[in-house]
Coordinates of C-alpha atoms in Angstrom, one line a residue:
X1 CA 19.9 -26.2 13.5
X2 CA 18.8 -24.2 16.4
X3 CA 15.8 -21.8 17.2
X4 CA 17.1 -19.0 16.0
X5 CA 18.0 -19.9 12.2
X6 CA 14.7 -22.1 12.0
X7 CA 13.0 -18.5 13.0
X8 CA 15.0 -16.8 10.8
X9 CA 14.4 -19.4 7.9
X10 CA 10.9 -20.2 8.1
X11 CA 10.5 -15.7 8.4
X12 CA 8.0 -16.6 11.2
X13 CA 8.5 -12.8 12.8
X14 CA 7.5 -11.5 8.8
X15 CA 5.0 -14.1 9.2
X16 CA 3.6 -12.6 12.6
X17 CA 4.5 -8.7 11.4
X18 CA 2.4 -9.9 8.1
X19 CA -0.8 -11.3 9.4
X20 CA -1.0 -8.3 12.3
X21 CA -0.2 -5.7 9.2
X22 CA -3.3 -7.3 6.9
X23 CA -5.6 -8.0 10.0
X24 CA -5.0 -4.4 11.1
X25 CA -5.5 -3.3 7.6
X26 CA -8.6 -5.0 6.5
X27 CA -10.5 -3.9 9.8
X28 CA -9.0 0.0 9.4
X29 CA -10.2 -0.1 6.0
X30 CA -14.3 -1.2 6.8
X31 CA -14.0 0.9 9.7
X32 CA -12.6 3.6 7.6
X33 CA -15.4 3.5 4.8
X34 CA -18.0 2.9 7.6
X35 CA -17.0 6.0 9.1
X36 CA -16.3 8.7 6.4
X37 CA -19.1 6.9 4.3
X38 CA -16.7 5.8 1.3
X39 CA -19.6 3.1 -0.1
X40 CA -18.3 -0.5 -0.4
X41 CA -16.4 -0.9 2.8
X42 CA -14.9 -4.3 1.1
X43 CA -13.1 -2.4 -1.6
X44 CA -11.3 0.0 1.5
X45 CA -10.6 -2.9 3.4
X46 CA -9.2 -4.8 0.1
X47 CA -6.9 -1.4 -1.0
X48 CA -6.0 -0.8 2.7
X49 CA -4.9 -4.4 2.7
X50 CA -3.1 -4.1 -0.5
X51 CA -1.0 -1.3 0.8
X52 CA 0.3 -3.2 3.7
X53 CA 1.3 -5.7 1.6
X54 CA 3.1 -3.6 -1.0
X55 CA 4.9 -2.0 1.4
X56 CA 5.8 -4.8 4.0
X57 CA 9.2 -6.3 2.8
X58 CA 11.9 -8.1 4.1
X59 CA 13.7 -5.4 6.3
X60 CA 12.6 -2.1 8.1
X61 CA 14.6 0.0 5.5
X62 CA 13.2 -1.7 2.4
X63 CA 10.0 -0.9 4.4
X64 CA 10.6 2.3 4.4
X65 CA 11.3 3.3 1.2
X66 CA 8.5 0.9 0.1
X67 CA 6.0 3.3 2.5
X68 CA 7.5 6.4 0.7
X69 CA 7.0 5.0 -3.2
X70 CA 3.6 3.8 -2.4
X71 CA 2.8 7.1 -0.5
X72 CA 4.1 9.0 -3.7
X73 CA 2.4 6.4 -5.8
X74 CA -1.0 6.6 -4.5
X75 CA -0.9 10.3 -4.2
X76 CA -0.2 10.9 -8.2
X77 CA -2.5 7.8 -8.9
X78 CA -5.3 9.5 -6.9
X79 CA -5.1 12.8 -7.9
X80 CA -4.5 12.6 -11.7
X81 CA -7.9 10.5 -12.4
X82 CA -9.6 13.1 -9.9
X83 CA -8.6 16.1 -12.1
X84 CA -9.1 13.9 -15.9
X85 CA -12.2 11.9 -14.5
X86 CA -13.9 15.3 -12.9
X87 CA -13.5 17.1 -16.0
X88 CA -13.9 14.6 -19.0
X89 CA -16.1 11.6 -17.2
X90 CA -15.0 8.4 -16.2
X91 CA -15.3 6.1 -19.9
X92 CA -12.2 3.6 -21.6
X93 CA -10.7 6.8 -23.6
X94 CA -10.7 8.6 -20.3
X95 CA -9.0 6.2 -18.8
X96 CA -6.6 6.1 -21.1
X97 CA -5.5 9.6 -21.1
X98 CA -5.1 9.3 -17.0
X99 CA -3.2 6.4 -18.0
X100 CA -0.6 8.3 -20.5
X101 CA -1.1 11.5 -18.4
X102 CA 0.8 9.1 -15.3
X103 CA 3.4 8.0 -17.2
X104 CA 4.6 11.3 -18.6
X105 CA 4.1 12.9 -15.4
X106 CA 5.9 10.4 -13.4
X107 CA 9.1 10.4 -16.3
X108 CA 8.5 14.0 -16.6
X109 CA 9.3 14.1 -12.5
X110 CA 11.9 11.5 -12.2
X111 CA 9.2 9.5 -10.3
X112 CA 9.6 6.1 -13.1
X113 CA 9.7 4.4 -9.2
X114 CA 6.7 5.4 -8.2
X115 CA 4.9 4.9 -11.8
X116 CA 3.4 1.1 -11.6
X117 CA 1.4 2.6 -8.1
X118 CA 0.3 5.2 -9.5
X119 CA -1.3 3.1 -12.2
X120 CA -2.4 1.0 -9.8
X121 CA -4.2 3.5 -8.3
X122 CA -5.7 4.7 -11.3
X123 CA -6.6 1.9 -12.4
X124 CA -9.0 1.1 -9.1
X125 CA -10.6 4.7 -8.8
X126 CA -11.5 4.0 -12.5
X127 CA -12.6 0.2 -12.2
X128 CA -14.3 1.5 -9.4
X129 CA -16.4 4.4 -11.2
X130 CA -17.7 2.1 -13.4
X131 CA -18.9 -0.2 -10.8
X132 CA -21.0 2.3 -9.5
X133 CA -21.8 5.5 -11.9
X134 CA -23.4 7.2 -9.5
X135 CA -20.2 7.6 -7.4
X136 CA -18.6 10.9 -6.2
X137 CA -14.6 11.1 -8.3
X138 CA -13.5 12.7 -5.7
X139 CA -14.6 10.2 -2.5
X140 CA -13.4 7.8 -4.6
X141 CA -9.9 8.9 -5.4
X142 CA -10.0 10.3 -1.7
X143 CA -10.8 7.5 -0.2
X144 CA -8.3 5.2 -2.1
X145 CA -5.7 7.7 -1.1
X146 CA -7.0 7.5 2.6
X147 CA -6.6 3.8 2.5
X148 CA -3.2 3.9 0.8
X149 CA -2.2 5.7 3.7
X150 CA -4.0 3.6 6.8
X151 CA -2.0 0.3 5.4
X152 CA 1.5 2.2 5.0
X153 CA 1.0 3.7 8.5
X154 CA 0.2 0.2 9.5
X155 CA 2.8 -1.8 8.2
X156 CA 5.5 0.2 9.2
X157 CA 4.0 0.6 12.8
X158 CA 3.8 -3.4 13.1
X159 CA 7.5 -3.2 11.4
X160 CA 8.9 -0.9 14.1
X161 CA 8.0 -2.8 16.8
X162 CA 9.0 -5.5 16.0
X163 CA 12.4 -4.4 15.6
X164 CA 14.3 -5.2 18.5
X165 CA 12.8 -8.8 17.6
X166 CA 14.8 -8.8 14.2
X167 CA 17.9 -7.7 16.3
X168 CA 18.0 -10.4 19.1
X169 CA 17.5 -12.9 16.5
X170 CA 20.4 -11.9 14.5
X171 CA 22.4 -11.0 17.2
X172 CA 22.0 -14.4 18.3
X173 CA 22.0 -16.3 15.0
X174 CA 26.0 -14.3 14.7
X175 CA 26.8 -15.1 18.1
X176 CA 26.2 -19.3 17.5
X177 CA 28.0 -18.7 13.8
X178 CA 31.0 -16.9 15.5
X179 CA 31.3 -19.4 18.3
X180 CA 31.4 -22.5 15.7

């Protein structure tokens, strides 16, 4: 087997594109919360993380669309729970209404893709209301959004360039199969 395929195997460039994407992440998100004053800076650099992961997959084009669902995603999943939590508090009934008030919105849109981010999203604004009552809604579901955003951006930057990577190892990888 030669270099190439072991590479291509062993996904040592998603490996590399990976640990730059949640290294990048984690330190955008502290510096992020540090900077715009979001509280915990370990739950930004956790949900800035989380968003490079979610959106990192196995090609640039599955990237892609990942980065656009999660960007969708984390926008309805941050705005809905600012809008029910700002009006009608932050308890488990609350919560529950954001929760149906996502799903309807996302069939009501078409957006059934971008549901299970949305509630994702929801879900952590309101576990993270709880944590701490005396929180602002709206840093909270901005900052999540924020953070959303840093690890998308991040992941697809580390994805696009590491591109031409991806193509000399599969332009090489056909070039051994076609000469066997």
């Amino acid at each position: 087997m030669n270099v190439y395929k072991i590479i291509n195997k062993l996904s040592i460039i998603l490996a590399f594109e990976m640990s730059i994407a949640c290294l990048l992440s984690y330190q955008a998100g502290i510096l992020c919360a540090v900077v715009f004053n979001f509280g915990s800076s370990l739950i930004s650099a956790l949900w800035c993380t989380l968003s490079a992961i979610l959106v990192m997959q196995s090609t640039w084009k599955q990237s892609i669309s990942s980065g656009f669902r999660r960007m969708i995603g984390s926008f309805i999943g941050s705005v809905v729970p600012l809008f029910i939590f700002s009006i009608l508090g932050s308890g488990v009934s609350t919560y529950i209404i954001c929760i149906f008030s996502i799903v309807i919105l996302c069939s009501y849109f078409n957006k059934k893709e971008n549901l299970r981010l949305a509630l994702l999203t929801a879900s952590v604004i309101y576990v993270v209301s709880t944590i701490d009552i005396t929180s602002n809604i709206f840093i909270i579901s901005v900052s999540r959004l924020i953070e959303s955003l840093l690890g998308i951006s991040i992941t697809l930057c580390t994805r696009y360039f590491t591109i031409r990577i991806h193509l000399l190892i599969d332009d090489n990888i056909d070039l051994i199969d076609q000469n066997k």
